[in-house]
PDB file of C-alpha atoms in Angstrom:
ATOM      1  CA  MET A   1     131.361 140.139  84.915  1.00  0.00           C
ATOM      2  CA  TRP A   2     128.292 142.023  86.175  1.00  0.00           C
ATOM      3  CA  PHE A   3     125.460 143.009  83.859  1.00  0.00           C
ATOM      4  CA  LYS A   4     126.174 146.480  82.518  1.00  0.00           C
ATOM      5  CA  GLU A   5     123.079 148.519  81.780  1.00  0.00           C
ATOM      6  CA  LEU A   6     123.523 151.118  79.057  1.00  0.00           C
ATOM      7  CA  GLU A   7     121.871 154.411  78.208  1.00  0.00           C
ATOM      8  CA  THR A   8     121.363 156.525  75.097  1.00  0.00           C
ATOM      9  CA  GLU A   9     119.575 159.785  74.467  1.00  0.00           C
ATOM     10  CA  ARG A  10     116.145 158.107  74.233  1.00  0.00           C
ATOM     11  CA  LEU A  11     116.726 154.590  75.566  1.00  0.00           C
ATOM     12  CA  HIS A  12     117.643 152.538  78.602  1.00  0.00           C
ATOM     13  CA  LEU A  13     119.233 149.175  77.767  1.00  0.00           C
ATOM     14  CA  ILE A  14     118.518 146.971  80.748  1.00  0.00           C
ATOM     15  CA  GLU A  15     118.796 143.382  81.937  1.00  0.00           C
ATOM     16  CA  ILE A  16     115.706 141.423  80.921  1.00  0.00           C
ATOM     17  CA  GLY A  17     113.747 139.696  83.690  1.00  0.00           C
ATOM     18  CA  HIS A  18     110.600 137.575  83.911  1.00  0.00           C
ATOM     19  CA  HIS A  19     108.571 140.736  84.524  1.00  0.00           C
ATOM     20  CA  HIS A  20     109.300 141.573  80.851  1.00  0.00           C
ATOM     21  CA  ALA A  21     107.921 138.245  79.576  1.00  0.00           C
ATOM     22  CA  GLU A  22     104.580 139.594  78.331  1.00  0.00           C
ATOM     23  CA  SER A  23     106.243 142.499  76.507  1.00  0.00           C
ATOM     24  CA  LEU A  24     108.811 140.169  74.931  1.00  0.00           C
ATOM     25  CA  PHE A  25     106.027 137.772  73.953  1.00  0.00           C
ATOM     26  CA  GLU A  26     104.075 140.620  72.334  1.00  0.00           C
ATOM     27  CA  ILE A  27     107.068 141.325  70.090  1.00  0.00           C
ATOM     28  CA  LEU A  28     108.233 137.787  69.311  1.00  0.00           C
ATOM     29  CA  SER A  29     104.738 136.442  68.663  1.00  0.00           C
ATOM     30  CA  LYS A  30     104.534 138.677  65.569  1.00  0.00           C
ATOM     31  CA  ASP A  31     105.419 136.923  62.311  1.00  0.00           C
ATOM     32  CA  GLU A  32     106.723 140.162  60.779  1.00  0.00           C
ATOM     33  CA  VAL A  33     109.338 140.294  63.558  1.00  0.00           C
ATOM     34  CA  THR A  34     110.372 136.639  63.612  1.00  0.00           C
ATOM     35  CA  GLN A  35     110.412 136.101  59.844  1.00  0.00           C
ATOM     36  CA  TYR A  36     114.046 137.262  59.843  1.00  0.00           C
ATOM     37  CA  ASP A  37     114.936 136.447  63.443  1.00  0.00           C
ATOM     38  CA  GLY A  38     115.761 132.786  62.965  1.00  0.00           C
ATOM     39  CA  ILE A  39     113.102 131.605  65.437  1.00  0.00           C
ATOM     40  CA  GLU A  40     109.491 130.604  65.094  1.00  0.00           C
ATOM     41  CA  SER A  41     106.927 133.076  66.425  1.00  0.00           C
ATOM     42  CA  LEU A  42     106.216 132.490  70.100  1.00  0.00           C
ATOM     43  CA  THR A  43     102.808 131.031  70.902  1.00  0.00           C
ATOM     44  CA  LEU A  44     102.854 131.148  74.713  1.00  0.00           C
ATOM     45  CA  VAL A  45     104.069 133.686  77.271  1.00  0.00           C
ATOM     46  CA  GLU A  46     105.876 130.745  78.882  1.00  0.00           C
ATOM     47  CA  ASP A  47     108.039 130.566  75.730  1.00  0.00           C
ATOM     48  CA  ALA A  48     109.152 134.141  76.434  1.00  0.00           C
ATOM     49  CA  ARG A  49     110.018 133.187  80.029  1.00  0.00           C
ATOM     50  CA  ARG A  50     112.149 130.285  78.774  1.00  0.00           C
ATOM     51  CA  LEU A  51     113.868 132.630  76.329  1.00  0.00           C
ATOM     52  CA  ILE A  52     114.604 135.065  79.166  1.00  0.00           C
ATOM     53  CA  ASP A  53     116.077 132.146  81.135  1.00  0.00           C
ATOM     54  CA  SER A  54     118.314 131.337  78.153  1.00  0.00           C
ATOM     55  CA  PHE A  55     119.471 134.998  78.053  1.00  0.00           C
ATOM     56  CA  LYS A  56     120.341 134.760  81.753  1.00  0.00           C
ATOM     57  CA  SER A  57     122.156 131.440  81.288  1.00  0.00           C
ATOM     58  CA  ALA A  58     124.189 132.775  78.355  1.00  0.00           C
ATOM     59  CA  TYR A  59     125.187 135.764  80.474  1.00  0.00           C
ATOM     60  CA  ILE A  60     126.137 133.688  83.524  1.00  0.00           C
ATOM     61  CA  ASN A  61     128.235 131.422  81.293  1.00  0.00           C
ATOM     62  CA  LYS A  62     129.807 134.448  79.532  1.00  0.00           C
ATOM     63  CA  ARG A  63     128.450 133.360  76.140  1.00  0.00           C
ATOM     64  CA  GLY A  64     126.135 136.315  75.547  1.00  0.00           C
ATOM     65  CA  MET A  65     124.350 139.411  76.780  1.00  0.00           C
ATOM     66  CA  ARG A  66     120.849 140.566  75.866  1.00  0.00           C
ATOM     67  CA  TRP A  67     119.481 143.978  76.771  1.00  0.00           C
ATOM     68  CA  GLY A  68     115.857 145.012  76.889  1.00  0.00           C
ATOM     69  CA  VAL A  69     115.277 148.226  74.951  1.00  0.00           C
ATOM     70  CA  ILE A  70     113.197 150.604  77.081  1.00  0.00           C
ATOM     71  CA  LEU A  71     111.916 154.033  76.019  1.00  0.00           C
ATOM     72  CA  LYS A  72     113.051 156.631  78.543  1.00  0.00           C
ATOM     73  CA  ASP A  73     109.979 158.825  78.138  1.00  0.00           C
ATOM     74  CA  SER A  74     107.387 156.104  78.729  1.00  0.00           C
ATOM     75  CA  GLY A  75     109.229 153.129  80.244  1.00  0.00           C
ATOM     76  CA  LYS A  76     107.828 150.914  77.464  1.00  0.00           C
ATOM     77  CA  PHE A  77     109.734 147.731  76.547  1.00  0.00           C
ATOM     78  CA  ILE A  78     110.056 147.863  72.739  1.00  0.00           C
ATOM     79  CA  GLY A  79     112.588 145.160  71.902  1.00  0.00           C
ATOM     80  CA  THR A  80     115.957 143.620  72.552  1.00  0.00           C
ATOM     81  CA  VAL A  81     119.516 143.999  71.361  1.00  0.00           C
ATOM     82  CA  GLY A  82     122.373 141.792  72.314  1.00  0.00           C
ATOM     83  CA  LEU A  83     125.337 139.561  71.819  1.00  0.00           C
ATOM     84  CA  HIS A  84     125.504 135.834  71.272  1.00  0.00           C
ATOM     85  CA  GLN A  85     128.420 133.567  70.411  1.00  0.00           C
ATOM     86  CA  LEU A  86     130.384 135.804  72.782  1.00  0.00           C
ATOM     87  CA  SER A  87     133.997 134.713  73.270  1.00  0.00           C
ATOM     88  CA  LEU A  88     135.929 137.069  75.509  1.00  0.00           C
ATOM     89  CA  ALA A  89     139.069 134.962  75.010  1.00  0.00           C
ATOM     90  CA  ASN A  90     138.834 135.324  71.237  1.00  0.00           C
ATOM     91  CA  LYS A  91     137.533 138.913  71.494  1.00  0.00           C
ATOM     92  CA  ARG A  92     134.478 138.359  69.308  1.00  0.00           C
ATOM     93  CA  ALA A  93     130.692 138.156  69.368  1.00  0.00           C
ATOM     94  CA  GLU A  94     127.648 138.246  67.099  1.00  0.00           C
ATOM     95  CA  ILE A  95     125.034 140.976  67.426  1.00  0.00           C
ATOM     96  CA  GLY A  96     121.282 140.611  67.028  1.00  0.00           C
ATOM     97  CA  TYR A  97     118.219 142.758  67.613  1.00  0.00           C
ATOM     98  CA  GLU A  98     114.451 142.918  67.275  1.00  0.00           C
ATOM     99  CA  ILE A  99     112.102 145.834  67.789  1.00  0.00           C
ATOM    100  CA  HIS A 100     108.305 145.961  67.956  1.00  0.00           C
ATOM    101  CA  PRO A 101     106.980 146.940  64.482  1.00  0.00           C
ATOM    102  CA  GLU A 102     105.242 149.975  65.952  1.00  0.00           C
ATOM    103  CA  TYR A 103     108.734 151.433  66.525  1.00  0.00           C
ATOM    104  CA  TRP A 104     110.318 150.548  63.179  1.00  0.00           C
ATOM    105  CA  ARG A 105     111.789 153.364  61.063  1.00  0.00           C
ATOM    106  CA  LYS A 106     112.186 155.645  64.090  1.00  0.00           C
ATOM    107  CA  HIS A 107     115.926 154.962  64.526  1.00  0.00           C
ATOM    108  CA  PHE A 108     115.531 153.166  67.875  1.00  0.00           C
ATOM    109  CA  THR A 109     117.364 150.088  66.575  1.00  0.00           C
ATOM    110  CA  SER A 110     120.230 152.234  65.287  1.00  0.00           C
ATOM    111  CA  GLU A 111     120.458 154.053  68.607  1.00  0.00           C
ATOM    112  CA  ALA A 112     120.573 150.798  70.586  1.00  0.00           C
ATOM    113  CA  VAL A 113     123.038 149.085  68.216  1.00  0.00           C
ATOM    114  CA  ASN A 114     125.324 152.126  68.271  1.00  0.00           C
ATOM    115  CA  GLU A 115     125.560 151.992  72.063  1.00  0.00           C
ATOM    116  CA  VAL A 116     126.107 148.215  72.149  1.00  0.00           C
ATOM    117  CA  LEU A 117     128.899 148.539  69.565  1.00  0.00           C
ATOM    118  CA  ARG A 118     130.497 151.285  71.686  1.00  0.00           C
ATOM    119  CA  TYR A 119     130.312 149.042  74.742  1.00  0.00           C
ATOM    120  CA  CYS A 120     131.741 146.049  72.856  1.00  0.00           C
ATOM    121  CA  PHE A 121     134.701 147.849  71.356  1.00  0.00           C
ATOM    122  CA  GLU A 122     135.478 150.422  74.028  1.00  0.00           C
ATOM    123  CA  GLU A 123     134.660 148.581  77.261  1.00  0.00           C
ATOM    124  CA  LEU A 124     134.771 144.847  76.493  1.00  0.00           C
ATOM    125  CA  ARG A 125     137.678 145.468  74.090  1.00  0.00           C
ATOM    126  CA  LEU A 126     136.331 143.014  71.523  1.00  0.00           C
ATOM    127  CA  ASN A 127     138.070 142.877  68.168  1.00  0.00           C
ATOM    128  CA  ARG A 128     135.234 141.588  65.949  1.00  0.00           C
ATOM    129  CA  ILE A 129     131.467 141.832  65.908  1.00  0.00           C
ATOM    130  CA  ALA A 130     129.653 139.691  63.368  1.00  0.00           C
ATOM    131  CA  ALA A 131     126.025 139.581  62.280  1.00  0.00           C
ATOM    132  CA  LEU A 132     124.039 137.042  60.295  1.00  0.00           C
ATOM    133  CA  THR A 133     121.015 138.133  58.294  1.00  0.00           C
ATOM    134  CA  PHE A 134     118.539 136.583  55.946  1.00  0.00           C
ATOM    135  CA  LYS A 135     119.244 137.664  52.364  1.00  0.00           C
ATOM    136  CA  ASP A 136     115.772 139.216  52.146  1.00  0.00           C
ATOM    137  CA  ASN A 137     116.209 141.310  55.293  1.00  0.00           C
ATOM    138  CA  ILE A 138     117.071 144.553  53.504  1.00  0.00           C
ATOM    139  CA  ALA A 139     116.454 146.752  56.576  1.00  0.00           C
ATOM    140  CA  SER A 140     118.944 144.813  58.685  1.00  0.00           C
ATOM    141  CA  ARG A 141     121.509 144.698  55.896  1.00  0.00           C
ATOM    142  CA  ASN A 142     121.234 148.475  55.470  1.00  0.00           C
ATOM    143  CA  LEU A 143     121.553 149.034  59.215  1.00  0.00           C
ATOM    144  CA  LEU A 144     124.727 146.959  59.376  1.00  0.00           C
ATOM    145  CA  LYS A 145     126.250 148.766  56.392  1.00  0.00           C
ATOM    146  CA  LYS A 146     125.398 152.113  58.012  1.00  0.00           C
ATOM    147  CA  PHE A 147     127.628 151.112  60.933  1.00  0.00           C
ATOM    148  CA  GLY A 148     130.458 150.048  58.643  1.00  0.00           C
ATOM    149  CA  PHE A 149     129.900 146.292  58.693  1.00  0.00           C
ATOM    150  CA  LYS A 150     131.391 144.541  55.675  1.00  0.00           C
ATOM    151  CA  GLU A 151     129.613 141.699  53.921  1.00  0.00           C
ATOM    152  CA  GLU A 152     131.877 138.643  54.029  1.00  0.00           C
ATOM    153  CA  GLY A 153     129.774 136.155  52.109  1.00  0.00           C
ATOM    154  CA  SER A 154     126.865 133.790  52.449  1.00  0.00           C
ATOM    155  CA  LEU A 155     126.222 130.568  54.291  1.00  0.00           C
ATOM    156  CA  ARG A 156     124.096 128.355  52.083  1.00  0.00           C
ATOM    157  CA  SER A 157     120.987 126.830  53.696  1.00  0.00           C
ATOM    158  CA  TYR A 158     122.274 127.984  57.090  1.00  0.00           C
ATOM    159  CA  LEU A 159     118.927 128.911  58.648  1.00  0.00           C
ATOM    160  CA  PHE A 160     115.866 126.692  58.802  1.00  0.00           C
ATOM    161  CA  LEU A 161     112.626 128.491  59.524  1.00  0.00           C
ATOM    162  CA  ARG A 162     108.986 127.808  58.720  1.00  0.00           C
ATOM    163  CA  ASP A 163     109.750 124.480  57.019  1.00  0.00           C
ATOM    164  CA  GLN A 164     112.272 126.027  54.655  1.00  0.00           C
ATOM    165  CA  SER A 165     116.045 126.461  54.396  1.00  0.00           C
ATOM    166  CA  HIS A 166     117.413 129.971  53.979  1.00  0.00           C
ATOM    167  CA  ASP A 167     120.821 131.328  53.074  1.00  0.00           C
ATOM    168  CA  ALA A 168     122.406 133.693  55.591  1.00  0.00           C
ATOM    169  CA  LEU A 169     124.646 136.640  54.814  1.00  0.00           C
ATOM    170  CA  VAL A 170     127.626 137.160  57.099  1.00  0.00           C
ATOM    171  CA  PHE A 171     128.706 140.684  58.042  1.00  0.00           C
ATOM    172  CA  SER A 172     131.494 141.823  60.343  1.00  0.00           C
ATOM    173  CA  LEU A 173     132.952 144.956  61.863  1.00  0.00           C
ATOM    174  CA  LEU A 174     136.464 145.045  63.286  1.00  0.00           C
ATOM    175  CA  ASN A 175     137.672 147.263  66.102  1.00  0.00           C
ATOM    176  CA  THR A 176     140.061 149.111  63.777  1.00  0.00           C
ATOM    177  CA  GLU A 177     137.199 149.884  61.364  1.00  0.00           C
ATOM    178  CA  TYR A 178     134.978 151.016  64.225  1.00  0.00           C
ATOM    179  CA  CYS A 179     137.715 153.374  65.508  1.00  0.00           C
ATOM    180  CA  GLN A 180     138.262 154.843  62.024  1.00  0.00           C
ATOM    181  CA  LEU A 181     134.541 155.485  61.588  1.00  0.00           C
ATOM    182  CA  ARG A 182     134.292 157.096  65.041  1.00  0.00           C
ATOM    183  CA  GLN A 183     137.238 159.352  64.218  1.00  0.00           C
ATOM    184  CA  GLN A 184     135.679 160.362  60.872  1.00  0.00           C
ATOM    185  CA  SER A 185     132.393 161.085  62.616  1.00  0.00           C
ATOM    186  CA  VAL A 186     134.108 163.349  65.161  1.00  0.00           C
ATOM    187  CA  GLN A 187     136.016 165.196  62.444  1.00  0.00           C
ATOM    188  CA  GLU A 188     132.846 165.714  60.360  1.00  0.00           C
ATOM    189  CA  SER A 189     131.020 167.142  63.365  1.00  0.00           C
ATOM    190  CA  TYR A 190     133.606 169.950  63.519  1.00  0.00           C
ATOM    191  CA  ARG A 191     133.150 170.926  59.869  1.00  0.00           C
ATOM    192  CA  PHE A 192     131.061 173.983  59.132  1.00  0.00           C
TER     193      PHE A 192
END
């Protein structure tokens, strides 16, 4: 399996390398980003390098893929989107994402997630994509629902962050649901 770079109207989704460490650090050192990411804010650029190494290891071992989100017009690295808990044999993965706050509410996350979902269902032929969110992460919950994810339930005290346990909500999207939504979208685009 080679690393597949993806493209959208405004974004390049690329393999993340050590040359992106400072940009990744700039994003993941912000408490407003990590408060719902399940990790503590990074304090050293070296932490970002280690994280990039873990992305590479997960990919080599076919357990995950993480793309850097790059703006086409400027080449700026603005976040990541990717898969973890990837199981090609079981045709499933979990999706996660984080974007620099400067680019929130500009639909970059939606654009990147849409392309990753297309890749997962149409090229990798996965059957299920799941996502875990903090209960308080309204923006992420709304994004998942926009793409047709269904809330399955909660995992009590599943996440431990900043000296506190947090419940996690579990969402999932199945291939059949994805195909139905794509078909509806195509049909609606032909309506006058």
